Short mmCIF file of C-alpha atoms in Angstrom, two decimals:
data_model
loop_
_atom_site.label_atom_id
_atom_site.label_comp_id
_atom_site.label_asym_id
_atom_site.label_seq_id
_atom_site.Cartn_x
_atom_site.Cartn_y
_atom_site.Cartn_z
CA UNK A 21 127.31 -98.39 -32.47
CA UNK A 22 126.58 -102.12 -31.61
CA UNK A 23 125.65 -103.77 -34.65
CA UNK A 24 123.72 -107.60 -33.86
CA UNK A 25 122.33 -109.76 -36.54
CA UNK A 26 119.93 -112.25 -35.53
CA UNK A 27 119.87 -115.82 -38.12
CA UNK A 28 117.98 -119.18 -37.55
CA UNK A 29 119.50 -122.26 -37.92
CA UNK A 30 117.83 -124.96 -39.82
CA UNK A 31 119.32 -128.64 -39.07
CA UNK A 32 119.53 -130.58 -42.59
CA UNK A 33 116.68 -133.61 -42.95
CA UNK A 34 119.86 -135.95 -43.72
CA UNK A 35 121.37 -134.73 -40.10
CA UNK A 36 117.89 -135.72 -38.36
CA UNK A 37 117.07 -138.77 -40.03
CA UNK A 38 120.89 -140.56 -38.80
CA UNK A 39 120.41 -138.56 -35.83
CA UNK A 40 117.21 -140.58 -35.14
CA UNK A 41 118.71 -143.74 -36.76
CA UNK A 42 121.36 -143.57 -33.68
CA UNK A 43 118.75 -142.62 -31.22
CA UNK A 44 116.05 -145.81 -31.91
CA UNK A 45 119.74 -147.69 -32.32
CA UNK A 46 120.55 -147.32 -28.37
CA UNK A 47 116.62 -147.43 -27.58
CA UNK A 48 116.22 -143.69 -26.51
CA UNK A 49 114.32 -140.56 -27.94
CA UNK A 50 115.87 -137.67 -28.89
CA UNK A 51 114.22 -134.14 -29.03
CA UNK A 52 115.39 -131.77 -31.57
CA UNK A 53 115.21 -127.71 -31.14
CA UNK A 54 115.86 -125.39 -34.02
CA UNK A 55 117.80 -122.99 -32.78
CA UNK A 56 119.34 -119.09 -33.63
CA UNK A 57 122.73 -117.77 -34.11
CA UNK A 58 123.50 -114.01 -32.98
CA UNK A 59 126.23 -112.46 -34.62
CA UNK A 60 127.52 -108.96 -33.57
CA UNK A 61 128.54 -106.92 -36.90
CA UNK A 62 132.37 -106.39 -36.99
CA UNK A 63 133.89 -108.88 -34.50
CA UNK A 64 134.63 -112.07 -33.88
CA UNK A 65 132.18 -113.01 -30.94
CA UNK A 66 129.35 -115.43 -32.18
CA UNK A 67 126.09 -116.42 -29.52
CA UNK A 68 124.18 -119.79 -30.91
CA UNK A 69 121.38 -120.63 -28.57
#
């Protein structure tokens, strides 16, 4: 049996904030999504969305 394990991935403050820095730097917004990472139990095959 097929086991998948479903985590969210939370982007660091630090990571934003020079993210944004760069962004207002070249005079364009950025949009940020928190995404999800979907592992499947006993391999080596990782989805991040």
């Amino acid at each position: 049996m097929v086991a998948i394990r479903n985590e969210k991935i939370e982007m660091e403050e630090a990571l934003k904030n020079k993210i944004e820095f760069i962004c207002s730097f070249c005079g364009t917004t950025s949009t940020i999504y928190n995404g999800s990472i979907k592992i499947i139990e006993h391999t080596n095959l990782v989805y991040t969305k």
